[in-house]
Coordinates of C-alpha atoms in Angstrom, one line a residue:
X1 CA -58.0 -39.5 -24.6
X2 CA -55.4 -37.6 -22.8
X3 CA -54.4 -38.5 -19.3
X4 CA -53.7 -35.4 -17.2
X5 CA -50.8 -34.6 -14.9
X6 CA -51.7 -34.4 -11.3
X7 CA -50.1 -32.6 -8.4
X8 CA -47.9 -33.9 -5.6
X9 CA -50.1 -35.7 -3.1
X10 CA -49.0 -35.8 0.6
X11 CA -49.7 -39.2 2.1
X12 CA -48.8 -39.8 5.7
X13 CA -45.5 -38.0 5.4
X14 CA -44.7 -39.5 2.0
X15 CA -45.0 -37.6 -1.2
X16 CA -46.3 -39.7 -4.1
X17 CA -46.1 -38.0 -7.4
X18 CA -48.7 -38.9 -10.0
X19 CA -47.7 -38.1 -13.5
X20 CA -49.5 -38.9 -16.8
X21 CA -51.8 -41.5 -15.1
X22 CA -48.8 -43.3 -13.5
X23 CA -47.1 -43.0 -10.2
X24 CA -43.6 -41.9 -9.4
X25 CA -42.9 -44.4 -6.7
X26 CA -40.1 -44.7 -4.2
X27 CA -38.2 -48.1 -3.9
X28 CA -36.9 -49.7 -0.8
X29 CA -33.2 -49.7 0.1
X30 CA -32.8 -53.0 -1.8
X31 CA -32.7 -51.0 -5.0
X32 CA -35.3 -53.4 -6.6
X33 CA -38.5 -52.1 -8.2
X34 CA -41.5 -52.6 -6.1
X35 CA -45.1 -53.4 -7.3
X36 CA -47.3 -50.4 -7.9
X37 CA -48.9 -49.3 -4.7
X38 CA -52.0 -47.2 -4.1
X39 CA -51.2 -43.6 -3.1
X40 CA -52.6 -44.2 0.4
X41 CA -50.2 -47.1 1.0
X42 CA -47.0 -46.0 2.9
X43 CA -43.7 -47.3 1.6
X44 CA -40.1 -46.8 2.6
X45 CA -38.7 -43.5 1.4
X46 CA -35.5 -43.6 -0.6
X47 CA -34.1 -41.4 -3.4
X48 CA -34.8 -44.0 -6.1
X49 CA -37.8 -42.9 -8.2
X50 CA -39.5 -44.6 -11.1
X51 CA -42.8 -45.1 -12.9
X52 CA -44.0 -48.5 -13.8
X53 CA -46.7 -49.5 -16.4
X54 CA -47.1 -53.2 -16.9
X55 CA -43.8 -54.5 -18.3
X56 CA -42.3 -51.1 -18.7
X57 CA -40.4 -49.0 -16.1
X58 CA -39.2 -45.4 -16.6
X59 CA -36.4 -44.6 -14.2
X60 CA -36.2 -41.0 -13.3
X61 CA -33.2 -41.6 -11.1
X62 CA -30.2 -43.5 -12.6
X63 CA -31.2 -47.1 -13.3
X64 CA -29.9 -49.6 -10.7
X65 CA -26.9 -51.8 -11.8
X66 CA -29.0 -54.8 -10.8
X67 CA -31.5 -54.0 -13.5
X68 CA -28.8 -53.2 -16.1
X69 CA -27.2 -56.6 -15.5
X70 CA -30.4 -58.3 -16.5
X71 CA -30.4 -56.8 -19.9
X72 CA -30.6 -58.9 -23.1
X73 CA -27.7 -58.1 -25.4
X74 CA -28.4 -56.6 -28.8
X75 CA -25.6 -56.3 -31.3
X76 CA -27.3 -53.7 -33.4
X77 CA -27.2 -49.9 -32.9
X78 CA -29.9 -47.8 -31.4
X79 CA -33.4 -47.4 -33.1
X80 CA -34.9 -45.1 -30.5
X81 CA -33.0 -41.8 -30.8
X82 CA -34.2 -39.0 -33.1
X83 CA -31.0 -39.4 -35.2
X84 CA -31.8 -43.1 -35.8
X85 CA -34.7 -42.1 -38.0
X86 CA -34.4 -41.7 -41.8
X87 CA -37.9 -40.4 -42.7
X88 CA -40.4 -41.9 -45.1
X89 CA -38.7 -40.6 -48.3
X90 CA -35.8 -42.9 -47.6
X91 CA -38.1 -45.9 -48.1
X92 CA -39.5 -44.8 -51.4
X93 CA -36.9 -46.3 -53.9
X94 CA -36.8 -49.8 -52.5
X95 CA -40.3 -50.1 -51.2
X96 CA -42.3 -48.4 -53.9
X97 CA -45.5 -50.4 -53.6
X98 CA -45.7 -49.9 -49.8
X99 CA -44.7 -46.3 -50.1
X100 CA -47.5 -45.5 -52.7
X101 CA -50.1 -47.4 -50.6
X102 CA -49.0 -45.5 -47.5
X103 CA -49.2 -42.2 -49.4
X104 CA -52.9 -42.7 -49.8
X105 CA -53.4 -44.1 -46.3
X106 CA -55.4 -42.2 -43.6
X107 CA -52.3 -42.7 -41.4
X108 CA -50.3 -40.5 -43.8
X109 CA -52.9 -37.7 -43.5
X110 CA -53.7 -38.0 -39.9
X111 CA -51.9 -34.7 -39.4
X112 CA -50.6 -32.3 -42.0
X113 CA -49.8 -28.7 -42.7
X114 CA -52.5 -26.8 -44.6
X115 CA -50.1 -26.1 -47.5
X116 CA -49.1 -29.8 -47.8
X117 CA -52.6 -31.5 -48.0
X118 CA -55.9 -31.3 -49.7
X119 CA -58.4 -29.1 -47.9
X120 CA -61.8 -30.8 -47.9
X121 CA -63.8 -28.2 -46.1
X122 CA -65.7 -25.5 -48.1
X123 CA -64.0 -22.2 -47.3
X124 CA -66.1 -20.2 -49.7
X125 CA -68.0 -18.1 -47.2
X126 CA -70.1 -21.0 -46.1
X127 CA -71.9 -20.5 -42.8
X128 CA -73.7 -22.6 -40.1
X129 CA -75.7 -21.7 -37.1
X130 CA -74.6 -23.3 -33.9
X131 CA -75.6 -22.6 -30.2
X132 CA -77.2 -19.3 -31.1
X133 CA -74.3 -18.0 -33.1
X134 CA -73.0 -18.0 -36.6
X135 CA -69.8 -19.6 -37.8
X136 CA -68.2 -18.6 -41.1
X137 CA -65.5 -20.5 -43.1
X138 CA -63.6 -18.4 -45.6
X139 CA -60.3 -17.8 -47.4
X140 CA -58.2 -14.7 -47.6
X141 CA -55.6 -15.2 -50.2
X142 CA -53.9 -18.6 -49.4
X143 CA -55.0 -18.5 -45.8
X144 CA -58.0 -20.4 -44.4
X145 CA -60.1 -18.9 -41.6
X146 CA -62.9 -19.8 -39.2
X147 CA -64.9 -17.0 -37.6
X148 CA -67.3 -17.4 -34.7
X149 CA -69.9 -14.7 -33.8
X150 CA -72.5 -14.6 -31.1
X151 CA -73.7 -11.3 -29.7
X152 CA -70.7 -9.3 -28.7
X153 CA -68.4 -12.3 -28.9
X154 CA -66.3 -12.6 -32.1
X155 CA -63.4 -15.0 -32.6
X156 CA -61.3 -15.5 -35.7
X157 CA -58.9 -18.5 -36.1
X158 CA -56.3 -18.9 -38.8
X159 CA -56.0 -22.5 -39.8
X160 CA -52.5 -24.0 -39.9
X161 CA -52.9 -27.8 -39.8
X162 CA -55.4 -30.5 -40.5
X163 CA -56.4 -33.8 -38.7
X164 CA -57.8 -36.7 -40.7
X165 CA -58.9 -37.2 -44.3
X166 CA -61.1 -40.3 -44.5
X167 CA -64.4 -39.4 -42.9
X168 CA -63.8 -36.0 -41.4
X169 CA -61.3 -33.3 -41.6
X170 CA -60.7 -31.4 -38.4
X171 CA -58.7 -28.1 -38.3
X172 CA -55.9 -26.9 -36.0
X173 CA -55.2 -23.2 -35.7
X174 CA -54.4 -20.2 -33.6
X175 CA -56.8 -17.4 -32.6
X176 CA -56.1 -14.1 -34.2
X177 CA -58.8 -12.0 -32.6
X178 CA -61.1 -12.8 -29.7
X179 CA -62.3 -11.8 -26.2
X180 CA -59.2 -13.1 -24.4
X181 CA -56.2 -10.8 -23.7
X182 CA -53.3 -10.9 -26.1
X183 CA -51.1 -13.0 -23.8
X184 CA -53.6 -15.9 -23.7
X185 CA -52.3 -19.2 -25.2
X186 CA -55.1 -19.2 -27.7
X187 CA -53.1 -16.7 -29.7
X188 CA -49.7 -18.5 -29.5
X189 CA -50.5 -22.3 -29.3
X190 CA -52.2 -24.6 -31.8
X191 CA -55.7 -25.7 -30.7
X192 CA -58.2 -28.0 -32.3
X193 CA -60.9 -25.8 -33.6
X194 CA -64.6 -26.4 -32.6
X195 CA -66.1 -27.2 -36.0
X196 CA -64.9 -29.9 -38.5
X197 CA -65.9 -31.0 -42.0
X198 CA -67.9 -34.2 -42.7
X199 CA -66.4 -35.2 -46.0
X200 CA -69.1 -37.6 -47.3
X201 CA -72.0 -35.4 -46.4
X202 CA -70.2 -32.2 -47.3
X203 CA -71.3 -30.5 -44.1
X204 CA -69.6 -28.5 -41.3
X205 CA -70.4 -30.1 -37.9
X206 CA -69.2 -29.8 -34.3
X207 CA -66.2 -31.8 -33.4
X208 CA -66.6 -34.7 -30.9
X209 CA -64.4 -36.7 -28.5
X210 CA -61.8 -34.0 -28.0
X211 CA -63.1 -34.1 -24.4
X212 CA -65.6 -36.5 -22.9
X213 CA -68.9 -36.3 -24.6
X214 CA -71.7 -34.8 -22.5
X215 CA -75.4 -34.0 -22.8
X216 CA -76.7 -30.8 -24.2
X217 CA -75.8 -27.6 -22.3
X218 CA -72.9 -29.5 -20.8
X219 CA -70.8 -29.7 -23.9
X220 CA -68.1 -27.1 -24.5
X221 CA -69.4 -23.8 -25.7
X222 CA -66.8 -22.3 -28.1
X223 CA -68.1 -18.8 -27.8
X224 CA -67.6 -18.5 -24.0
X225 CA -64.5 -16.4 -23.1
X226 CA -61.7 -18.5 -21.5
X227 CA -60.2 -17.2 -18.2
X228 CA -56.8 -15.6 -18.2
X229 CA -54.0 -18.2 -17.8
X230 CA -52.0 -17.8 -14.6
X231 CA -50.2 -21.2 -14.8
X232 CA -49.3 -22.6 -18.2
X233 CA -48.7 -26.1 -16.7
X234 CA -52.2 -26.1 -15.4
X235 CA -53.5 -24.9 -18.8
X236 CA -51.7 -27.8 -20.5
X237 CA -53.1 -30.3 -18.1
X238 CA -56.7 -29.1 -18.4
X239 CA -57.1 -28.0 -22.0
X240 CA -58.2 -30.9 -24.2
X241 CA -58.2 -28.9 -27.4
X242 CA -54.5 -27.9 -27.0
X243 CA -53.0 -30.0 -29.8
X244 CA -49.5 -30.5 -28.6
X245 CA -50.5 -31.8 -25.2
X246 CA -53.6 -33.7 -26.2
X247 CA -53.4 -35.2 -29.7
X248 CA -50.1 -35.3 -31.4
X249 CA -48.9 -38.3 -29.4
X250 CA -50.6 -40.6 -31.9
X251 CA -51.3 -38.3 -34.9
X252 CA -47.6 -37.8 -35.6
X253 CA -44.4 -39.8 -35.7
X254 CA -42.1 -39.2 -32.8
X255 CA -39.0 -41.3 -32.0
X256 CA -40.0 -44.1 -29.7
X257 CA -37.5 -43.1 -27.1
X258 CA -39.4 -39.8 -26.8
X259 CA -42.7 -41.6 -26.6
X260 CA -41.4 -43.9 -23.8
X261 CA -41.0 -40.7 -21.8
X262 CA -43.9 -38.5 -22.9
X263 CA -46.5 -41.2 -23.4
X264 CA -45.1 -43.8 -21.1
X265 CA -48.3 -45.1 -19.7
X266 CA -49.7 -46.0 -23.1
X267 CA -46.5 -47.0 -25.0
X268 CA -45.6 -49.2 -22.1
X269 CA -49.0 -50.7 -21.5
X270 CA -48.8 -53.7 -23.9
X271 CA -45.0 -54.1 -24.0
X272 CA -44.5 -57.8 -24.7
X273 CA -41.4 -58.2 -22.5
X274 CA -39.8 -56.2 -19.6
X275 CA -38.0 -53.1 -20.5
X276 CA -36.5 -50.2 -18.6
X277 CA -35.5 -46.7 -19.8
X278 CA -33.2 -44.4 -17.9
X279 CA -34.7 -40.9 -18.5
X280 CA -31.7 -38.8 -17.5
X281 CA -29.1 -40.3 -19.9
X282 CA -31.7 -40.5 -22.8
X283 CA -32.6 -36.8 -22.4
X284 CA -29.0 -35.7 -22.1
X285 CA -28.0 -37.6 -25.2
X286 CA -31.0 -36.7 -27.4
X287 CA -32.7 -33.5 -26.2
X288 CA -30.0 -31.7 -24.0
X289 CA -32.0 -28.5 -24.2
X290 CA -34.7 -30.2 -22.1
X291 CA -32.2 -31.1 -19.3
X292 CA -30.9 -27.8 -18.0
X293 CA -29.3 -29.3 -14.9
X294 CA -25.6 -29.6 -14.1
X295 CA -26.0 -31.6 -10.9
X296 CA -26.5 -35.3 -10.7
X297 CA -29.9 -36.9 -11.2
X298 CA -29.9 -38.1 -7.6
X299 CA -29.7 -34.5 -6.4
X300 CA -32.6 -33.3 -8.5
X301 CA -35.9 -32.6 -6.7
X302 CA -39.2 -34.2 -7.5
X303 CA -40.3 -30.9 -9.0
X304 CA -37.2 -30.7 -11.3
X305 CA -37.8 -34.2 -12.6
X306 CA -41.5 -33.5 -13.2
X307 CA -40.5 -30.4 -15.1
X308 CA -38.7 -32.6 -17.6
X309 CA -41.7 -34.9 -18.0
X310 CA -43.9 -31.8 -18.5
X311 CA -41.7 -30.6 -21.3
X312 CA -41.9 -33.9 -23.0
X313 CA -45.6 -34.1 -22.5
X314 CA -46.2 -31.0 -24.6
X315 CA -43.5 -31.2 -27.3
X316 CA -44.6 -29.5 -30.5
X317 CA -44.6 -32.0 -33.3
X318 CA -43.6 -29.5 -36.0
X319 CA -40.4 -28.9 -34.1
X320 CA -39.6 -32.4 -32.6
X321 CA -41.5 -35.1 -34.5
X322 CA -40.0 -37.1 -37.4
X323 CA -43.1 -36.3 -39.5
X324 CA -46.5 -35.0 -39.1
X325 CA -48.9 -37.8 -39.7
X326 CA -48.1 -41.5 -39.1
X327 CA -45.1 -42.6 -41.3
X328 CA -43.1 -45.7 -41.8
X329 CA -40.9 -45.5 -38.7
X330 CA -43.9 -45.1 -36.4
X331 CA -44.1 -48.9 -36.7
X332 CA -40.6 -49.9 -38.1
X333 CA -38.8 -47.6 -35.6
X334 CA -35.5 -45.8 -36.4
X335 CA -34.4 -47.4 -39.6
X336 CA -31.6 -45.2 -40.8
X337 CA -29.1 -48.1 -40.7
X338 CA -31.4 -50.2 -42.8
X339 CA -31.9 -47.3 -45.3
X340 CA -28.2 -47.0 -45.6
X341 CA -28.0 -50.7 -46.4
X342 CA -26.1 -51.6 -43.2
X343 CA -28.9 -53.6 -41.7
X344 CA -30.8 -56.4 -43.5
X345 CA -34.2 -55.6 -41.8
X346 CA -35.2 -52.9 -39.3
X347 CA -36.0 -54.2 -35.9
X348 CA -39.6 -54.1 -34.6
X349 CA -38.7 -53.8 -31.0
X350 CA -36.9 -50.8 -29.5
X351 CA -33.3 -51.0 -28.3
X352 CA -30.6 -48.4 -27.4
X353 CA -27.9 -47.6 -24.9
X354 CA -30.4 -46.1 -22.3
X355 CA -33.0 -48.9 -22.8
X356 CA -32.6 -52.2 -21.0
X357 CA -34.6 -55.1 -22.4
X358 CA -35.2 -57.9 -20.0
X359 CA -36.5 -61.4 -20.8
X360 CA -36.8 -64.7 -18.9
X361 CA -34.2 -66.1 -21.3
X362 CA -30.9 -64.6 -22.3
X363 CA -32.3 -63.9 -25.8
X364 CA -35.1 -61.7 -27.2
X365 CA -36.1 -61.6 -30.8
X366 CA -36.1 -57.9 -31.8
X367 CA -37.5 -58.7 -35.3
X368 CA -40.9 -59.0 -36.8
X369 CA -42.4 -61.5 -34.4
X370 CA -46.2 -61.7 -33.8
X371 CA -45.7 -60.1 -30.4
X372 CA -43.6 -57.2 -31.8
X373 CA -45.9 -56.7 -34.7
X374 CA -48.9 -56.4 -32.4
X375 CA -46.9 -54.1 -30.1
X376 CA -46.5 -51.7 -33.0
X377 CA -50.3 -51.3 -33.3
X378 CA -50.8 -51.2 -29.5
X379 CA -48.7 -48.0 -29.1
X380 CA -51.6 -45.9 -30.5
X381 CA -54.7 -48.1 -30.7
X382 CA -55.0 -48.4 -26.9
X383 CA -56.3 -46.4 -24.0
X384 CA -59.4 -46.0 -21.9
X385 CA -62.8 -45.1 -23.0
X386 CA -66.3 -45.4 -21.5
X387 CA -67.3 -49.1 -21.2
X388 CA -70.3 -51.3 -21.4
X389 CA -71.2 -53.6 -18.5
X390 CA -68.8 -56.2 -19.8
X391 CA -65.8 -53.8 -19.8
X392 CA -65.8 -53.5 -23.6
X393 CA -65.2 -50.0 -24.8
X394 CA -68.1 -48.1 -26.3
X395 CA -66.3 -46.2 -29.1
X396 CA -63.5 -46.9 -31.5
X397 CA -59.7 -46.1 -31.4
X398 CA -58.8 -48.5 -28.5
X399 CA -58.9 -51.5 -30.8
X400 CA -55.8 -53.2 -29.3
X401 CA -56.9 -52.8 -25.7
X402 CA -60.2 -54.3 -26.6
X403 CA -58.6 -57.1 -28.6
X404 CA -56.4 -58.3 -25.8
X405 CA -59.4 -58.2 -23.5
X406 CA -61.0 -61.0 -25.6
X407 CA -60.4 -64.6 -26.0
X408 CA -58.2 -65.0 -29.0
X409 CA -55.3 -62.6 -28.7
X410 CA -52.8 -65.2 -27.4
X411 CA -52.4 -66.3 -31.1
X412 CA -54.2 -63.7 -33.3
X413 CA -52.3 -60.8 -34.8
X414 CA -53.7 -57.5 -36.1
X415 CA -52.2 -58.1 -39.6
X416 CA -54.2 -61.3 -39.9
X417 CA -57.2 -59.0 -40.7
X418 CA -55.6 -55.6 -41.5
X419 CA -53.0 -54.9 -44.2
X420 CA -50.9 -52.2 -42.4
X421 CA -49.9 -50.6 -45.7
X422 CA -53.3 -50.6 -47.3
X423 CA -56.2 -48.3 -46.4
X424 CA -59.4 -50.0 -45.3
X425 CA -61.4 -47.4 -47.2
X426 CA -64.8 -46.0 -46.3
X427 CA -66.2 -49.5 -45.7
X428 CA -64.8 -52.8 -44.6
X429 CA -64.2 -54.6 -47.9
X430 CA -63.8 -58.3 -46.8
X431 CA -66.6 -60.6 -47.4
X432 CA -68.2 -62.5 -44.4
X433 CA -66.7 -65.7 -45.8
X434 CA -63.2 -64.1 -45.8
X435 CA -63.7 -62.8 -42.2
X436 CA -64.9 -66.2 -41.0
X437 CA -62.0 -67.9 -42.7
X438 CA -59.6 -66.0 -40.4
X439 CA -61.5 -67.4 -37.4
X440 CA -61.6 -70.9 -38.9
X441 CA -57.8 -71.0 -39.2
X442 CA -57.7 -71.7 -35.5
X443 CA -61.2 -73.0 -34.8
X444 CA -61.0 -75.8 -37.4
X445 CA -63.5 -77.9 -35.6
X446 CA -66.2 -75.6 -37.1
X447 CA -64.9 -75.8 -40.6
X448 CA -67.4 -78.5 -41.7
X449 CA -70.7 -76.9 -42.4
X450 CA -72.6 -79.4 -40.2
X451 CA -70.4 -78.6 -37.3
X452 CA -71.0 -74.8 -37.7
X453 CA -74.7 -75.2 -38.0
X454 CA -74.7 -77.3 -34.8
X455 CA -72.7 -74.6 -33.1
X456 CA -74.7 -71.5 -34.4
X457 CA -78.1 -73.1 -34.8
X458 CA -78.5 -71.1 -38.0
X459 CA -78.2 -72.3 -41.6
X460 CA -74.7 -72.1 -43.1
X461 CA -75.5 -69.2 -45.4
X462 CA -77.4 -67.2 -42.8
X463 CA -76.0 -64.1 -41.1
X464 CA -76.3 -66.0 -37.8
X465 CA -73.6 -68.4 -39.0
X466 CA -71.0 -65.7 -39.6
X467 CA -68.5 -65.7 -36.8
X468 CA -68.1 -62.0 -36.4
X469 CA -71.8 -61.2 -36.1
X470 CA -72.0 -63.1 -32.9
X471 CA -68.5 -62.8 -31.5
X472 CA -67.6 -59.3 -32.7
X473 CA -70.9 -57.5 -33.0
X474 CA -71.4 -53.9 -34.0
X475 CA -71.3 -52.2 -30.7
X476 CA -68.5 -49.6 -31.2
X477 CA -69.3 -46.1 -32.2
X478 CA -67.1 -45.4 -35.2
X479 CA -66.7 -42.2 -37.1
X480 CA -69.8 -42.4 -39.2
X481 CA -70.8 -46.0 -38.7
X482 CA -71.4 -48.3 -35.8
X483 CA -68.5 -50.8 -36.2
X484 CA -67.5 -54.1 -34.7
X485 CA -65.9 -54.3 -31.4
X486 CA -62.4 -55.8 -31.4
X487 CA -63.1 -57.8 -28.3
X488 CA -63.9 -61.4 -29.3
X489 CA -66.4 -62.6 -26.8
X490 CA -69.4 -64.8 -26.4
X491 CA -72.9 -63.6 -27.3
X492 CA -74.0 -65.3 -24.1
X493 CA -72.0 -62.8 -22.0
X494 CA -73.9 -62.5 -18.7
X495 CA -72.8 -59.0 -17.8
X496 CA -74.3 -57.6 -21.0
X497 CA -77.5 -59.6 -20.9
X498 CA -78.2 -59.0 -17.2
X499 CA -77.5 -55.3 -17.5
X500 CA -79.9 -54.9 -20.5
X501 CA -77.2 -53.8 -22.8
X502 CA -76.6 -54.9 -26.4
X503 CA -76.4 -58.6 -27.1
X504 CA -75.8 -60.1 -30.5
X505 CA -79.0 -62.1 -30.6
X506 CA -81.3 -59.1 -30.2
X507 CA -79.2 -56.9 -32.4
X508 CA -80.5 -59.1 -35.3
X509 CA -83.8 -60.1 -33.7
X510 CA -84.7 -56.6 -32.6
X511 CA -88.4 -57.4 -32.3
X512 CA -87.9 -60.2 -29.7
X513 CA -88.4 -59.8 -25.9
X514 CA -85.8 -61.0 -23.4
X515 CA -87.8 -64.1 -22.5
X516 CA -87.4 -65.3 -26.1
X517 CA -83.6 -64.7 -25.9
X518 CA -83.2 -66.4 -22.6
X519 CA -85.2 -69.4 -23.7
X520 CA -82.9 -70.1 -26.7
X521 CA -79.6 -69.4 -24.8
X522 CA -80.7 -72.0 -22.2
X523 CA -81.9 -74.4 -24.9
X524 CA -78.9 -74.1 -27.2
X525 CA -76.0 -73.3 -24.8
X526 CA -77.3 -74.3 -21.4
X527 CA -76.9 -70.7 -20.1
X528 CA -78.8 -69.3 -17.2
X529 CA -78.8 -65.8 -15.7
X530 CA -79.6 -64.0 -12.5
X531 CA -83.3 -63.8 -12.2
X532 CA -83.1 -60.8 -9.8
X533 CA -81.0 -58.8 -12.2
X534 CA -83.1 -59.7 -15.2
X535 CA -86.2 -58.7 -13.3
X536 CA -84.6 -55.4 -12.2
X537 CA -83.2 -54.4 -15.6
X538 CA -86.1 -55.7 -17.8
X539 CA -89.2 -54.2 -16.1
X540 CA -91.3 -55.1 -19.1
X541 CA -90.4 -58.7 -20.1
X542 CA -92.7 -58.6 -23.1
X543 CA -91.1 -55.5 -24.7
X544 CA -88.8 -56.0 -27.7
X545 CA -85.3 -55.8 -26.2
X546 CA -84.1 -53.2 -28.8
X547 CA -86.9 -50.9 -27.8
X548 CA -85.8 -51.2 -24.2
X549 CA -82.3 -50.3 -25.2
X550 CA -83.6 -47.1 -26.8
X551 CA -85.0 -46.1 -23.3
X552 CA -81.7 -46.9 -21.5
X553 CA -80.1 -44.3 -19.3
X554 CA -76.8 -45.2 -20.9
X555 CA -76.2 -43.0 -24.0
X556 CA -74.0 -45.6 -25.7
X557 CA -76.7 -48.3 -25.4
X558 CA -79.2 -45.9 -26.9
X559 CA -76.9 -45.3 -29.9
X560 CA -76.4 -49.0 -30.6
X561 CA -80.2 -49.6 -30.3
X562 CA -81.0 -47.0 -33.0
X563 CA -78.3 -48.5 -35.3
X564 CA -79.6 -52.1 -34.7
X565 CA -83.2 -51.1 -35.5
X566 CA -82.2 -49.2 -38.6
X567 CA -80.0 -52.1 -39.9
X568 CA -82.8 -54.5 -39.3
X569 CA -85.1 -52.3 -41.4
X570 CA -87.5 -52.2 -38.4
X571 CA -90.1 -49.8 -39.9
X572 CA -92.5 -50.9 -37.2
X573 CA -90.2 -49.2 -34.7
X574 CA -90.2 -45.8 -36.5
X575 CA -92.1 -43.9 -33.8
X576 CA -89.5 -45.0 -31.3
X577 CA -86.6 -44.4 -33.7
X578 CA -87.7 -40.8 -34.3
X579 CA -87.4 -40.1 -30.6
X580 CA -83.6 -40.6 -31.0
X581 CA -83.6 -37.4 -33.0
X582 CA -84.3 -35.6 -29.8
X583 CA -81.8 -37.5 -27.6
X584 CA -79.9 -35.3 -25.2
X585 CA -76.5 -36.4 -26.7
X586 CA -75.4 -34.8 -30.0
X587 CA -73.7 -38.0 -31.2
X588 CA -76.8 -40.1 -30.7
X589 CA -78.8 -37.6 -32.7
X590 CA -76.2 -37.8 -35.5
X591 CA -76.2 -41.5 -35.7
X592 CA -80.0 -41.6 -35.5
X593 CA -80.1 -39.3 -38.4
X594 CA -77.8 -41.6 -40.4
X595 CA -79.9 -44.6 -39.6
X596 CA -83.3 -43.1 -40.3
X597 CA -82.2 -41.5 -43.5
X598 CA -80.8 -44.8 -44.7
X599 CA -83.9 -46.7 -43.6
X600 CA -86.4 -44.3 -45.3
X601 CA -84.3 -42.9 -48.2
X602 CA -84.9 -39.3 -47.1
X603 CA -83.0 -36.2 -46.0
X604 CA -83.9 -34.9 -42.6
X605 CA -82.4 -31.5 -43.5
X606 CA -85.3 -31.1 -45.9
X607 CA -87.4 -30.7 -42.8
X608 CA -85.0 -28.1 -41.4
X609 CA -83.4 -30.6 -38.9
X610 CA -79.8 -30.6 -37.9
X611 CA -78.5 -32.9 -35.2
X612 CA -76.5 -30.2 -33.5
X613 CA -79.5 -27.9 -32.9
X614 CA -80.4 -26.9 -29.4
X615 CA -83.5 -28.5 -27.9
X616 CA -85.6 -25.4 -28.6
X617 CA -84.4 -25.3 -32.2
X618 CA -85.3 -28.9 -32.8
X619 CA -88.9 -28.6 -31.8
X620 CA -90.4 -27.3 -35.0
X621 CA -88.4 -29.6 -37.4
X622 CA -89.1 -32.6 -35.3
X623 CA -92.8 -31.9 -35.3
X624 CA -92.7 -31.7 -39.1
X625 CA -90.7 -35.0 -39.3
X626 CA -93.3 -36.8 -37.1
X627 CA -96.2 -35.4 -39.0
X628 CA -94.8 -36.4 -42.4
X629 CA -93.1 -39.7 -41.7
X630 CA -95.7 -41.2 -39.4
X631 CA -98.6 -40.7 -41.8
X632 CA -98.7 -44.4 -42.7
X633 CA -99.5 -46.8 -39.8
X634 CA -96.9 -49.5 -39.1
X635 CA -97.3 -52.8 -37.4
X636 CA -94.8 -54.8 -35.4
X637 CA -93.8 -58.0 -37.1
X638 CA -94.7 -61.3 -35.5
X639 CA -91.8 -63.2 -33.8
X640 CA -90.4 -65.9 -35.9
X641 CA -90.4 -69.3 -34.2

């Protein structure tokens, strides 16, 4: 999710500049970096300006000599400049196996030009009805088009690029005709188009998560004319479907030096050691066209420095990235010297003349250490999403941020579970035994079967004895499945249980009430919970917990509830499950459709139902669904002792 620029904020005579979710702070006269301060906190005003995110500091003024003197020496050349990158084709001859696997990887096809990739969508005149209008997908010669029509409104987009290839393919294009005046950016800038293609289902569907998901009638209406743009900077800041400013940070491969400026808050968030980049020298050396100043950096105004950051924030990938899509050097960094045979292995950590790497010792290992390997993943698989009560994110793509929020990431690495060169495929292919074996590498006390049974209180071959089912439950909304969180945490987590949000016990035992759950958590693990919070959040203590989740005011809890009930084959809950098809959130209806169709072996489209229908459009097909699917009475199963 993109973080927006904000304006200069006057605070008690001090101007604090907030840029890309970080603050441009002033340092004291000691020329030392100061800890981040809240905008309302006054600090001494000097001309030394910088942004700090965790271990990373971006210096907008020249970097102080005191910082430069702390740098760890590196004998190698730069791997952060655009000219340090060789491109993926240079890897092909020596690393054929990895290259061929990458060529089929979703990373490779995360972003591509239309002419360079397979188009999965059906552009044969196919139409869908959406929000009272008609959307048509067609070809004209070699060109692919999307046309939206509702009343007097008519838009036509020419498609130029694609996003994704594994579950969905979204499309990026420019408007050719529409209700906006010709000077509107819709005609000149690439935007993510409002309808994408669901590959497995062979359906056109509304796109999601380009902006925060909202309930019906509050989601973006693609037919509504957009106001005339007066300020392009403001348009960039507040237009989530503008591709260059919202998406291409992680969907393409930029030099990491560029990313340390344009995406500094995210690229710097999980940096394993302290590092400082001097913006002025880097820009002058690599992108001089973005530094139109002849005066010294210290003489530049705040507005002039921000103008450079804004330019970086919206660099067009087609003009400035190493490749569209995610290629080798997104992880391995600038490897031209390696490709030329002048470097044994490419470094995994950035280094260059404008970047000072600081460490508590006089040495830092720039190679493929566990920390540096994880850092490669963290540069994109991080960020901020809506969270559950425990702070765990509710939907996927922030896997690294979730992972480090758990208990095991002082030792665990991403590649312990994921082959970085091999696609996962449509479904996770590892067996439960293989998954548990990764956990048991460290938790060897549970290797003996008897010890694991004593720990889990389930038979060794039972789902309740599989590590991930309890410690990494399926509570993340994925692309077309509910997937496991990457936060490794205890199923006894008080925040989740007291808030009446998904817990691993009741995700399997969907028919059990909270009293049953609390009894066993106290008996087995000596856990107790706030009675007042339990009473408040579980008004009916006899109700199956999963049914309570379906009635939650939190849309993410409702989504997980429907998935848990469907996975548990809870036919007894069908009347409640069918209510999910009328949820106020489009995504919840989509996942409910997936679960119910899997549970019953039917197609809800046979009843005329589409999850993206308006509330009024859903009424008749939902009545048909209830009348047909609830003919046979169902009974709740008795709790197993």
